[in-house]
Coordinates of C-alpha atoms in Angstrom, one line a residue:
Chain A
M1 CA -152.5 -42.0 69.5
Y2 CA -150.1 -39.3 70.6
Q3 CA -146.5 -40.2 70.5
P4 CA -144.0 -37.8 71.9
Q5 CA -141.3 -37.0 69.4
T6 CA -138.3 -37.8 71.5
R7 CA -134.8 -38.4 70.3
A8 CA -135.3 -42.1 70.9
S9 CA -138.4 -42.4 68.8
L10 CA -137.0 -40.3 65.9
Q11 CA -133.9 -42.4 65.7
P12 CA -135.3 -45.6 64.1
T13 CA -137.3 -43.6 61.4
M14 CA -134.3 -41.7 60.3
S15 CA -132.0 -44.7 60.3
K16 CA -134.3 -46.5 57.8
I17 CA -132.9 -44.2 55.1
N18 CA -130.0 -46.3 53.8
I19 CA -129.4 -45.1 50.3
G20 CA -127.1 -42.1 49.8
Q21 CA -128.0 -39.0 47.9
P22 CA -125.9 -39.6 44.7
E23 CA -127.2 -43.2 44.5
R24 CA -130.8 -41.9 44.8
V25 CA -130.3 -39.6 41.8
L26 CA -128.7 -42.4 39.8
S27 CA -131.6 -44.7 40.8
L28 CA -134.2 -42.1 39.7
V29 CA -132.6 -41.4 36.3
G30 CA -132.0 -45.1 35.6
G31 CA -135.4 -46.1 36.8
A32 CA -137.2 -43.4 34.7
A33 CA -135.2 -44.4 31.6
L34 CA -136.0 -48.1 32.1
T35 CA -139.7 -47.4 32.7
G36 CA -139.9 -45.1 29.5
F37 CA -138.0 -47.7 27.5
A38 CA -140.4 -50.5 28.6
L39 CA -143.5 -48.4 27.9
F40 CA -142.5 -47.1 24.5
R41 CA -140.7 -50.1 23.0
W42 CA -143.1 -52.8 24.1
S43 CA -141.7 -56.4 23.9
A44 CA -141.5 -59.6 25.9
A45 CA -138.8 -58.0 28.1
S46 CA -141.0 -55.0 28.9
I47 CA -142.8 -56.5 31.9
P48 CA -139.6 -57.3 34.0
A49 CA -138.0 -54.0 32.7
L50 CA -141.1 -52.1 33.8
A51 CA -141.0 -53.7 37.3
A52 CA -137.3 -53.0 37.7
G53 CA -137.7 -49.4 36.5
L54 CA -140.6 -48.7 38.9
L55 CA -138.6 -50.3 41.8
L56 CA -135.6 -48.1 41.1
V57 CA -137.8 -45.0 41.0
S58 CA -139.5 -46.0 44.2
R59 CA -136.3 -46.6 46.1
A60 CA -134.9 -43.3 44.8
M61 CA -138.0 -41.4 46.1
R62 CA -138.1 -43.2 49.5
G63 CA -134.4 -43.5 50.0
K64 CA -134.8 -47.0 51.5
S65 CA -133.8 -50.4 50.3
S66 CA -134.9 -53.5 52.0
L67 CA -132.2 -55.4 50.1
Y68 CA -129.6 -53.1 51.6
R69 CA -131.1 -53.5 55.0
A70 CA -130.9 -57.3 54.6
M71 CA -127.3 -57.0 53.5
G72 CA -126.4 -54.6 56.2
R73 CA -125.3 -52.1 53.6
N74 CA -125.8 -48.4 54.0
T75 CA -124.7 -45.8 51.5
A76 CA -126.5 -42.9 53.2
V77 CA -124.2 -42.6 56.2
K78 CA -120.8 -41.1 55.3
T79 CA -117.7 -42.8 56.6
N80 CA -114.5 -41.1 55.9
P81 CA -111.8 -43.8 55.4
R82 CA -109.1 -41.2 56.0
R83 CA -110.3 -40.6 59.6
V84 CA -111.6 -44.0 60.6
S85 CA -109.3 -46.9 60.7
V86 CA -112.1 -49.5 61.3
P87 CA -115.4 -48.3 59.8
H88 CA -118.5 -48.6 61.8
Q89 CA -119.9 -52.2 62.0
Q90 CA -117.0 -53.7 60.0
G91 CA -114.1 -55.8 61.2
I92 CA -113.8 -57.7 64.5
H93 CA -114.8 -56.0 67.6
V94 CA -113.8 -57.3 71.1
A95 CA -114.5 -55.7 74.5
R96 CA -113.6 -57.2 77.9
A97 CA -113.3 -55.9 81.4
I98 CA -111.4 -56.8 84.6
T99 CA -111.1 -55.2 88.0
I100 CA -107.6 -54.6 89.3
D101 CA -106.9 -53.7 92.9
R102 CA -104.7 -50.8 92.2
P103 CA -105.3 -47.0 91.7
A104 CA -106.1 -45.9 88.1
S105 CA -103.0 -43.8 88.1
D106 CA -100.7 -46.8 88.4
L107 CA -102.6 -48.7 85.7
Y108 CA -102.6 -45.7 83.3
Q109 CA -98.8 -45.1 83.8
F110 CA -98.1 -48.8 83.0
W111 CA -100.2 -48.7 79.9
R112 CA -98.8 -45.3 78.7
D113 CA -95.2 -46.7 78.9
P114 CA -94.5 -48.4 75.5
V115 CA -91.9 -50.7 77.1
N116 CA -94.6 -52.4 79.2
L117 CA -97.1 -53.3 76.5
P118 CA -95.2 -56.4 75.1
Q119 CA -95.2 -57.8 78.7
V120 CA -99.0 -57.9 78.6
I121 CA -100.0 -58.3 75.0
N122 CA -97.8 -61.0 73.6
F123 CA -98.4 -60.4 69.9
I124 CA -96.8 -56.9 70.3
E125 CA -93.0 -57.1 69.6
S126 CA -92.3 -53.5 70.2
V127 CA -93.9 -50.0 70.5
Q128 CA -91.8 -46.9 69.8
F129 CA -93.0 -43.4 70.2
T130 CA -92.4 -41.4 67.0
G131 CA -94.1 -38.1 68.0
S132 CA -96.2 -36.7 70.8
N133 CA -99.2 -38.8 69.9
R134 CA -97.7 -41.2 67.3
A135 CA -96.2 -44.6 67.8
H136 CA -94.7 -47.3 65.6
W137 CA -95.9 -50.8 66.4
T138 CA -94.3 -54.1 65.4
I139 CA -96.5 -57.1 65.9
K140 CA -96.0 -60.8 65.5
L141 CA -98.3 -62.7 63.2
P142 CA -98.9 -66.5 63.0
G143 CA -96.2 -68.4 61.1
G144 CA -93.3 -66.1 62.2
M145 CA -94.6 -63.2 60.0
K146 CA -94.4 -59.6 61.2
S147 CA -96.4 -56.5 60.5
E148 CA -95.6 -52.9 61.3
F149 CA -97.9 -49.9 61.4
D150 CA -98.2 -46.5 62.8
V151 CA -100.7 -45.6 65.4
E152 CA -102.0 -42.2 66.5
V153 CA -103.2 -41.8 70.1
Y154 CA -106.3 -39.6 69.5
T155 CA -107.6 -39.5 73.1
D156 CA -105.4 -39.4 76.2
V157 CA -107.0 -38.4 79.4
P158 CA -104.6 -39.2 82.2
N159 CA -106.0 -41.9 84.6
E160 CA -109.2 -42.2 82.5
V161 CA -108.8 -43.3 78.9
I162 CA -106.3 -43.9 76.1
S163 CA -107.7 -44.4 72.6
W164 CA -105.6 -45.2 69.5
R165 CA -106.1 -46.0 65.9
S166 CA -103.9 -47.1 63.0
L167 CA -102.9 -44.5 60.3
P168 CA -104.4 -45.0 56.8
E169 CA -101.4 -46.7 55.2
S170 CA -101.3 -49.4 57.8
Q171 CA -101.3 -53.1 56.7
I172 CA -103.7 -54.1 59.5
Q173 CA -106.3 -51.4 60.2
N174 CA -107.1 -51.4 63.9
A175 CA -108.3 -49.2 66.7
G176 CA -108.6 -49.7 70.5
S177 CA -109.1 -48.0 73.8
I178 CA -108.5 -48.7 77.4
R179 CA -110.7 -47.0 80.0
F180 CA -110.2 -46.9 83.8
R181 CA -112.9 -46.2 86.3
P182 CA -113.1 -46.7 90.0
A183 CA -114.7 -50.0 91.1
P184 CA -117.3 -49.7 93.9
G185 CA -116.5 -50.7 97.5
N186 CA -112.8 -49.8 97.4
R187 CA -112.0 -52.7 95.0
G188 CA -109.6 -50.8 92.9
T189 CA -110.1 -49.9 89.2
E190 CA -112.3 -51.4 86.5
V191 CA -110.3 -51.7 83.3
H192 CA -112.3 -51.8 80.0
L193 CA -110.3 -52.8 77.0
T194 CA -111.8 -52.6 73.5
L195 CA -110.0 -53.6 70.3
E196 CA -111.2 -53.7 66.8
F197 CA -109.4 -54.6 63.6
I198 CA -109.9 -55.7 60.1
P199 CA -108.4 -59.1 59.8
P200 CA -105.7 -59.5 57.2
G201 CA -106.6 -61.5 54.1
G202 CA -109.8 -59.7 53.0
P203 CA -113.1 -61.4 53.1
L204 CA -111.4 -64.8 53.4
G205 CA -109.5 -63.6 56.5
K206 CA -112.7 -62.3 57.9
A207 CA -114.6 -65.5 57.2
A208 CA -111.8 -67.5 58.9
M209 CA -111.9 -65.2 61.9
K210 CA -115.7 -65.6 62.1
M211 CA -115.2 -69.4 62.4
F212 CA -113.1 -68.8 65.6
D213 CA -115.1 -65.8 66.7
D214 CA -114.5 -66.3 70.4
V215 CA -110.7 -66.6 69.9
P216 CA -110.0 -62.8 69.9
G217 CA -112.1 -62.4 73.1
Q218 CA -110.1 -65.2 74.8
Y219 CA -106.9 -63.5 74.0
I220 CA -108.0 -60.2 75.2
S221 CA -109.2 -61.8 78.5
Q222 CA -105.8 -63.4 78.9
Y223 CA -104.0 -60.1 78.4
L224 CA -106.2 -58.4 81.0
R225 CA -105.7 -61.3 83.4
E226 CA -101.9 -61.1 83.0
F227 CA -102.0 -57.3 83.3
K228 CA -103.9 -57.8 86.6
Q229 CA -101.3 -60.4 87.8
I230 CA -98.4 -58.0 87.1
M231 CA -100.1 -55.0 88.7
E232 CA -101.3 -56.9 91.8
T233 CA -98.6 -59.4 92.4
G234 CA -95.6 -58.2 90.5
E235 CA -95.3 -61.4 88.4
K236 CA -97.2 -63.6 86.0
A237 CA -98.5 -66.9 87.4
T238 CA -96.9 -69.7 85.3
T239 CA -95.8 -73.3 85.4
E240 CA -93.6 -72.9 82.3
G241 CA -90.3 -74.5 82.9
Q242 CA -91.4 -76.5 86.0
T243 CA -90.4 -80.1 86.4
S244 CA -92.7 -83.0 85.6
G245 CA -92.5 -86.7 85.0
R246 CA -93.3 -86.5 81.3
E247 CA -91.3 -88.8 79.1
K248 CA -88.7 -86.4 77.8
E249 CA -87.8 -85.4 81.4
V250 CA -87.8 -88.7 83.2
Q251 CA -84.3 -90.1 83.9
R252 CA -84.2 -93.8 84.3
Chain B
M1 CA -85.3 -86.1 92.5
K2 CA -87.9 -88.8 93.2
A3 CA -91.5 -87.9 92.7
V4 CA -94.9 -89.6 92.6
T5 CA -96.3 -89.2 89.1
W6 CA -99.8 -90.0 87.7
Q7 CA -99.6 -92.4 84.8
G8 CA -103.3 -93.0 84.2
A9 CA -106.3 -94.1 86.3
G10 CA -105.2 -96.5 89.0
K11 CA -101.5 -96.0 88.1
M12 CA -99.1 -94.0 90.2
R13 CA -95.3 -94.3 89.7
V14 CA -92.2 -93.1 91.5
D15 CA -90.0 -91.5 88.8
N16 CA -86.7 -89.7 88.8
V17 CA -87.5 -86.3 87.5
P18 CA -85.5 -83.0 87.2
D19 CA -85.3 -80.9 90.4
P20 CA -87.6 -77.9 90.5
I21 CA -86.1 -74.5 89.8
I22 CA -87.1 -70.9 90.7
I23 CA -89.2 -69.5 87.9
N24 CA -90.7 -66.3 89.4
P25 CA -89.2 -63.8 91.9
R26 CA -91.6 -64.8 94.7
D27 CA -90.9 -68.6 94.3
S28 CA -89.0 -70.7 96.8
I29 CA -87.8 -74.2 96.7
I30 CA -88.6 -76.5 99.6
K31 CA -86.9 -79.7 100.5
I32 CA -89.8 -81.9 101.6
T33 CA -89.4 -83.9 104.8
T34 CA -93.0 -85.1 105.3
T35 CA -95.8 -85.4 102.8
C36 CA -99.2 -87.1 102.7
I37 CA -101.7 -88.8 100.4
C38 CA -105.1 -87.0 100.7
G39 CA -108.5 -88.5 100.2
S40 CA -109.0 -86.0 97.3
D41 CA -105.9 -87.5 95.5
L42 CA -108.0 -90.7 95.2
H43 CA -110.5 -88.9 92.9
M44 CA -107.6 -88.5 90.4
Y45 CA -106.2 -91.9 91.2
D46 CA -109.7 -93.3 90.3
G47 CA -109.9 -91.2 87.2
Y48 CA -113.0 -89.2 88.2
I49 CA -111.4 -85.8 87.6
P50 CA -110.4 -84.7 84.1
T51 CA -107.4 -82.6 83.1
V52 CA -104.8 -84.7 84.8
R53 CA -101.9 -85.4 82.4
R54 CA -99.5 -88.4 82.4
G55 CA -96.4 -87.4 84.3
D56 CA -98.0 -84.9 86.6
I57 CA -96.4 -84.8 90.0
M58 CA -99.0 -85.5 92.7
G59 CA -99.4 -84.2 96.2
H60 CA -100.7 -81.1 98.0
E61 CA -100.0 -81.8 101.7
F62 CA -96.4 -81.3 102.5
M63 CA -93.9 -79.5 104.8
G64 CA -90.1 -79.2 104.8
T65 CA -87.2 -76.8 104.9
V66 CA -86.5 -73.8 102.6
V67 CA -83.4 -74.5 100.4
E68 CA -83.6 -71.6 97.9
T69 CA -85.6 -68.3 97.7
G70 CA -86.4 -66.1 94.7
A71 CA -85.2 -62.5 94.4
G72 CA -88.5 -61.2 95.6
V73 CA -88.7 -63.2 98.8
T74 CA -87.4 -61.3 101.9
N75 CA -89.2 -63.0 104.8
L76 CA -87.8 -66.5 104.3
R77 CA -84.3 -67.9 104.9
V78 CA -82.6 -71.0 103.7
G79 CA -83.1 -73.6 106.5
D80 CA -86.5 -72.3 107.7
R81 CA -88.9 -75.1 108.6
V82 CA -92.2 -74.4 107.0
V83 CA -95.6 -75.9 106.2
V84 CA -97.3 -74.9 102.8
P85 CA -101.0 -74.6 102.2
F86 CA -102.4 -76.8 99.5
N87 CA -103.8 -73.8 97.6
I88 CA -101.6 -71.2 96.0
A89 CA -102.6 -67.6 96.7
C90 CA -101.0 -64.2 95.9
G91 CA -101.9 -62.3 99.0
N92 CA -102.6 -59.2 97.0
C93 CA -106.0 -59.6 95.3
Y94 CA -109.4 -58.7 96.7
Y95 CA -110.0 -62.4 97.7
C96 CA -106.7 -62.9 99.5
K97 CA -107.1 -59.5 101.3
N98 CA -110.5 -60.6 102.5
E99 CA -109.3 -64.0 103.8
M100 CA -110.8 -66.0 100.9
W101 CA -107.5 -67.4 99.9
S102 CA -108.8 -70.4 98.0
L103 CA -110.5 -68.0 95.6
C104 CA -107.3 -66.1 94.7
D105 CA -107.7 -64.2 91.4
N106 CA -104.1 -64.4 90.3
S107 CA -102.6 -67.9 91.0
N108 CA -104.1 -70.1 88.3
P109 CA -102.2 -69.8 85.0
N110 CA -105.0 -71.8 83.4
A111 CA -107.7 -69.5 84.7
A112 CA -109.3 -69.4 81.2
A113 CA -110.1 -73.1 81.3
A114 CA -111.5 -72.8 84.9
E115 CA -113.7 -69.9 83.7
E116 CA -115.1 -72.0 81.0
M117 CA -116.1 -74.6 83.6
Y118 CA -117.1 -72.5 86.6
G119 CA -117.6 -68.9 85.3
F120 CA -114.7 -67.7 87.3
S121 CA -111.5 -69.3 88.3
P122 CA -110.6 -70.4 91.9
A123 CA -107.0 -70.4 93.2
G124 CA -104.3 -72.6 91.7
L125 CA -103.6 -75.9 93.6
F126 CA -100.5 -78.0 94.1
G127 CA -100.6 -81.3 92.2
Y128 CA -104.3 -81.1 91.4
T129 CA -105.1 -81.1 87.7
H130 CA -104.5 -78.6 85.0
L131 CA -107.9 -77.0 85.6
F132 CA -106.3 -75.7 88.8
G133 CA -103.0 -74.6 87.2
G134 CA -101.1 -77.9 86.7
Y135 CA -98.6 -77.0 89.4
A136 CA -96.2 -79.8 90.2
G137 CA -97.1 -81.3 93.7
G138 CA -95.3 -82.2 96.8
Q139 CA -95.2 -86.0 96.9
A140 CA -91.5 -85.5 95.9
E141 CA -88.2 -84.7 97.4
Y142 CA -88.4 -81.0 96.4
V143 CA -91.2 -78.6 95.3
R144 CA -91.4 -75.1 93.9
V145 CA -93.7 -72.9 96.0
P146 CA -95.0 -69.9 94.0
F147 CA -95.9 -66.8 96.1
S148 CA -93.8 -68.4 98.8
D149 CA -93.6 -65.1 100.8
V150 CA -97.3 -65.7 101.7
G151 CA -97.4 -69.4 101.1
C152 CA -94.8 -70.7 103.6
F153 CA -95.7 -70.7 107.3
K154 CA -92.7 -70.9 109.6
L155 CA -92.9 -73.6 112.3
S156 CA -91.7 -73.4 115.9
E157 CA -89.7 -76.2 117.6
A158 CA -92.9 -77.1 119.5
I159 CA -94.5 -78.6 116.4
T160 CA -93.4 -81.9 115.0
D161 CA -93.2 -82.6 111.2
E162 CA -96.2 -84.9 111.5
Q163 CA -98.3 -82.3 113.3
A164 CA -97.3 -79.6 110.9
V165 CA -98.2 -81.5 107.7
M166 CA -101.8 -81.9 109.0
L167 CA -102.0 -78.1 108.8
A168 CA -101.4 -78.1 105.0
D169 CA -105.0 -79.3 104.3
I170 CA -107.0 -81.6 106.5
F171 CA -107.0 -79.9 109.9
P172 CA -107.9 -76.5 108.4
T173 CA -110.4 -78.3 106.1
G174 CA -112.1 -80.1 109.0
Y175 CA -112.1 -76.9 111.0
M176 CA -113.6 -74.8 108.2
A177 CA -116.2 -77.5 107.7
A178 CA -117.2 -77.1 111.4
E179 CA -117.1 -73.3 111.1
N180 CA -119.2 -73.4 108.0
G181 CA -121.8 -75.5 110.0
D182 CA -122.5 -72.4 112.0
I183 CA -122.3 -74.3 115.2
R184 CA -123.8 -72.6 118.3
P185 CA -123.8 -73.9 121.9
G186 CA -126.3 -76.7 122.3
H187 CA -126.1 -77.7 118.7
I188 CA -126.1 -81.3 117.5
V189 CA -123.8 -81.9 114.4
A190 CA -124.1 -84.9 112.1
I191 CA -121.0 -85.7 109.9
W192 CA -121.2 -88.0 106.9
G193 CA -117.9 -89.9 106.4
C194 CA -115.2 -90.7 109.1
G195 CA -112.1 -90.1 106.9
P196 CA -109.4 -87.7 108.0
V197 CA -111.3 -84.5 107.3
A198 CA -114.3 -85.8 109.2
Q199 CA -112.0 -86.7 112.2
F200 CA -110.8 -83.1 112.3
A201 CA -114.4 -81.8 111.8
I202 CA -115.6 -83.9 114.8
R203 CA -112.9 -82.4 117.1
S204 CA -113.3 -78.9 115.6
A205 CA -117.1 -79.0 116.2
Y206 CA -116.5 -79.6 119.9
M207 CA -113.9 -76.8 119.9
L208 CA -116.6 -74.5 118.5
G209 CA -119.1 -75.5 121.2
A210 CA -121.1 -78.3 119.8
E211 CA -123.2 -80.3 122.3
R212 CA -123.0 -83.6 120.5
V213 CA -121.5 -84.9 117.3
I214 CA -122.9 -87.9 115.4
A215 CA -120.6 -89.5 112.8
I216 CA -121.6 -91.8 110.0
D217 CA -119.5 -94.4 108.1
R218 CA -119.3 -98.1 107.5
F219 CA -115.7 -99.0 108.5
E220 CA -115.3 -100.0 112.2
D221 CA -111.8 -98.6 112.5
R222 CA -112.9 -95.2 111.3
L223 CA -116.0 -95.2 113.5
Q224 CA -113.7 -96.1 116.5
M225 CA -111.4 -93.2 115.7
A226 CA -114.6 -91.0 115.6
R227 CA -115.6 -92.3 119.0
D228 CA -112.1 -91.6 120.3
G229 CA -112.8 -88.0 119.4
G230 CA -116.0 -87.9 121.4
A231 CA -118.5 -88.6 118.6
E232 CA -121.5 -91.0 118.7
T233 CA -121.4 -93.2 115.6
L234 CA -123.8 -94.8 113.1
N235 CA -122.9 -97.6 110.8
Y236 CA -125.1 -96.9 107.7
E237 CA -125.0 -100.6 106.7
A238 CA -126.5 -101.6 110.1
V239 CA -129.1 -98.9 110.7
D240 CA -131.4 -96.6 108.8
V241 CA -129.5 -93.3 109.1
L242 CA -132.5 -91.0 108.8
D243 CA -134.6 -92.8 111.4
A244 CA -131.7 -93.1 113.8
L245 CA -130.7 -89.4 113.5
K246 CA -134.3 -88.3 114.1
E247 CA -134.5 -90.4 117.2
M248 CA -131.1 -89.4 118.5
T249 CA -132.1 -85.7 118.2
G250 CA -135.5 -85.9 119.9
G251 CA -137.3 -85.8 116.5
R252 CA -135.7 -82.4 115.6
G253 CA -132.9 -83.5 113.3
P254 CA -129.3 -82.3 113.5
D255 CA -128.7 -78.5 113.5
S256 CA -125.7 -78.8 111.2
V257 CA -125.0 -81.5 108.7
I258 CA -121.5 -81.9 107.2
D259 CA -120.8 -83.9 104.0
A260 CA -117.2 -84.9 104.5
V261 CA -117.4 -87.5 101.7
G262 CA -117.9 -85.7 98.4
M263 CA -118.1 -87.0 94.9
E264 CA -117.3 -90.7 95.4
A265 CA -119.8 -91.5 98.2
H266 CA -121.0 -95.0 98.9
G267 CA -124.4 -95.9 100.3
A268 CA -126.7 -98.7 101.2
D269 CA -129.7 -97.5 99.3
L270 CA -130.9 -97.9 95.7
D271 CA -129.8 -94.3 94.8
F272 CA -126.2 -95.4 95.4
W273 CA -126.4 -97.8 92.5
Y274 CA -128.3 -95.3 90.4
D275 CA -125.3 -92.9 90.9
R276 CA -122.7 -95.5 90.3
V277 CA -124.2 -96.1 86.8
A278 CA -124.7 -92.4 86.1
Q279 CA -121.1 -91.6 87.1
A280 CA -119.6 -94.5 85.2
T281 CA -121.5 -93.4 82.1
R282 CA -120.4 -89.8 82.6
M283 CA -124.1 -88.7 83.1
E284 CA -122.9 -87.0 86.3
T285 CA -119.4 -86.4 87.6
G286 CA -120.2 -86.9 91.3
R287 CA -122.3 -89.4 93.3
P288 CA -123.9 -87.1 95.9
V289 CA -125.3 -90.0 98.0
A290 CA -124.0 -88.5 101.3
L291 CA -125.1 -85.0 100.4
R292 CA -128.6 -86.0 99.5
Q293 CA -129.0 -87.8 102.8
A294 CA -127.5 -84.9 104.7
I295 CA -130.0 -82.5 103.2
E296 CA -132.9 -84.8 104.0
A297 CA -131.7 -85.3 107.6
C298 CA -131.0 -81.6 108.4
R299 CA -133.5 -79.9 110.7
K300 CA -135.6 -76.9 109.4
G301 CA -133.5 -73.8 109.2
G302 CA -130.3 -75.8 109.6
T303 CA -126.9 -75.5 107.9
V304 CA -125.4 -77.8 105.3
S305 CA -121.6 -77.6 105.2
I306 CA -119.7 -79.3 102.4
P307 CA -116.0 -79.9 102.7
G308 CA -116.2 -83.0 100.5
V309 CA -114.9 -82.3 97.0
Y310 CA -117.1 -81.9 94.0
G311 CA -115.8 -81.1 90.6
G312 CA -118.6 -80.9 88.1
F313 CA -122.3 -81.9 88.1
V314 CA -124.5 -84.1 90.3
D315 CA -127.9 -85.5 89.7
K316 CA -131.1 -85.4 91.6
L317 CA -130.1 -82.9 94.3
P318 CA -133.1 -82.5 96.6
I319 CA -133.3 -78.8 96.1
G320 CA -137.0 -78.9 97.1
A321 CA -136.2 -80.2 100.6
A322 CA -133.4 -77.6 100.9
F323 CA -135.7 -74.8 99.8
N324 CA -138.7 -75.7 101.8
K325 CA -136.7 -76.4 105.0
G326 CA -135.0 -73.0 104.6
L327 CA -131.5 -74.5 104.7
T328 CA -128.2 -72.6 104.4
F329 CA -125.4 -74.0 102.3
K330 CA -121.7 -73.3 102.9
M331 CA -119.0 -75.0 101.0
G332 CA -115.7 -74.5 99.1
Q333 CA -112.0 -75.2 99.1
T334 CA -110.4 -74.4 102.4
H335 CA -108.9 -70.9 103.0
V336 CA -105.8 -72.6 104.5
H337 CA -103.7 -69.4 104.7
H338 CA -106.4 -68.0 107.1
Y339 CA -106.6 -71.1 109.3
I340 CA -102.9 -72.1 109.7
P341 CA -102.0 -69.4 112.3
I342 CA -105.2 -70.0 114.3
L343 CA -104.7 -73.8 114.4
M344 CA -101.0 -73.7 114.9
E345 CA -101.7 -71.9 118.1
R346 CA -104.1 -74.5 119.2
V347 CA -101.5 -77.2 118.5
E348 CA -98.8 -75.3 120.3
R349 CA -101.1 -74.9 123.3
G350 CA -101.5 -78.6 123.3
E351 CA -105.3 -78.5 122.7
I352 CA -105.0 -81.1 120.0
D353 CA -102.3 -83.4 118.6
P354 CA -103.2 -83.5 114.9
A355 CA -100.9 -86.5 114.3
F356 CA -103.6 -88.7 115.9
V357 CA -105.1 -89.4 112.5
I358 CA -101.9 -91.0 111.0
T359 CA -102.2 -94.8 110.6
H360 CA -99.4 -95.5 108.1
R361 CA -95.8 -94.1 107.8
V362 CA -93.9 -95.3 104.7
P363 CA -91.0 -94.1 102.5
L364 CA -92.0 -92.1 99.4
T365 CA -91.1 -94.9 97.2
K366 CA -94.0 -97.0 98.7
A367 CA -96.5 -94.4 97.5
P368 CA -98.0 -96.4 94.6
E369 CA -99.0 -99.4 96.8
M370 CA -100.2 -97.0 99.6
Y371 CA -102.6 -95.3 97.1
K372 CA -104.2 -98.7 96.6
T373 CA -104.4 -99.6 100.3
F374 CA -105.8 -96.2 101.1
R375 CA -108.4 -96.3 98.3
D376 CA -109.5 -99.8 99.3
K377 CA -109.5 -98.8 103.0
K378 CA -107.5 -101.9 103.7
D379 CA -105.3 -102.5 106.7
G380 CA -107.1 -99.9 108.8
C381 CA -105.7 -97.2 106.5
I382 CA -107.0 -93.7 107.4
K383 CA -104.0 -91.4 106.8
V384 CA -100.8 -92.1 105.0
V385 CA -97.6 -90.1 105.7
L386 CA -94.8 -90.4 103.1
K387 CA -91.1 -89.8 104.0
P388 CA -89.0 -88.8 101.0
D389 CA -85.7 -89.2 102.9
A390 CA -86.4 -92.6 104.4
A391 CA -84.7 -95.7 103.0
A392 CA -87.0 -97.9 101.0

């Protein structure tokens, strides 16, 4: 049957190669040695050694590993840790959207002013510009801890998008973007916020984060809601500090 | 100040609590001169609505005078006499701008919880659970009104306190119920329940051109008040409602049906006892006895209007009857901000005196016992007005 070779149909075939070139050479050399060893020095260990050797040769020739696929590991695609703060398919990735009844220019200007961010995102203590596209962030961590890192703004299209990522020496590797696009029917601007980060604490931190995997999304939703409240109404809806009849407040 | 606080199912208490303070620039503080107990407060009193916390200040129907305004409020002055809608709305979002004030995007600080429950969050409400923001209510001497620049309606001398307080919820709610019934000249409207909202729905239905209104309840005093408003009445304990409605409408069925009862309906049939058990065991959160009957009674192509409050899930809704008769459903919390100016004008012109519904006037301190009287429908109790400044 004729199958047109479109980009879409080529994509999956190419992506099946998940072993990088250096690893394929090593696999071939190791596999050949193991196979030769098994064949020429026959013993009880020869059968498994032969099987392992042939497997290594085969994966070197084909460039594909089903084990890697199962593990989600890929050594064929190069990621440059110096340029990517959160490598592809690693870390926690959260994306949320909200529609705000204000022009994109107002929203962009608010977001571009570092003084405003802590109003919306409560884990940010401060943001200071240190260069034309560099900023120093101080964030609050649970338990009264703090973390500081430098961020570069690598995309800044006025009224459309701002994207940032942490610089390599940061304690918490993270990246994010905020995009603005007009909502249909004169309903203002759609705001799309994406954040990704590698949770502190290594694999343990990541596992802990996975257990509460809807928590980051809930936070992002709340930040967007409060951003909307400030932009549309000029204040954040709250009951904090209001009176009640709870025990500590009742005067008898 | 004194305030009515929720202390658990069946327990209301008048406590001395701190006076409210301005928190946001658009807040104002109102000294309350007249406030009410609403039928929907009874759902919390009876413990059928979750997310009420011990010590919450109740009440969402109130009026009074402005005693303090926030820095962002320029259209109100200290001393202004105002009525406040029961829903809190910002006036700036898509919903407020399109007159859907009870769906305000920005007034519920606990929107996340409401989104979990409903997908999206409606507006915050005064004194009506933490799902709707946990705002302190107005069965008190003072109240903080957020977004007071759009949430306080100034009153003319022509309107009394008791007339004004009916504009905070029940008159607009009854009026919107009638509007949602899509009433045209010549239409016959059937209304389940003869509580305060239904009383206003009866009178509003006639204002909107209904030919006849049939009201259904089991309490003679309530049925009498309905007849005073021009309705024909049915006592569901004495007659078969479905047969009676068919006969009274020449075999067609009512053009509009209004469920002014909601989640704690009573009934004479077996399904009422089914629902009592299901609700008591938390299999459902509402007993839609009135709603089921209304759907069944409605003529083909008719409209079902639901002002009665529902909070969660109901069982055995006859969706097949609704679908195959091609019914239209309209419902929701009242867009009070939209209706107050319209209805205030009708009151000022003398078309209606909304204070007709009041049966009990007591000091605020008597609120706990009045909750019980109102819930048990004792002593001819239909509408309770509380006076914070009256001596106990």
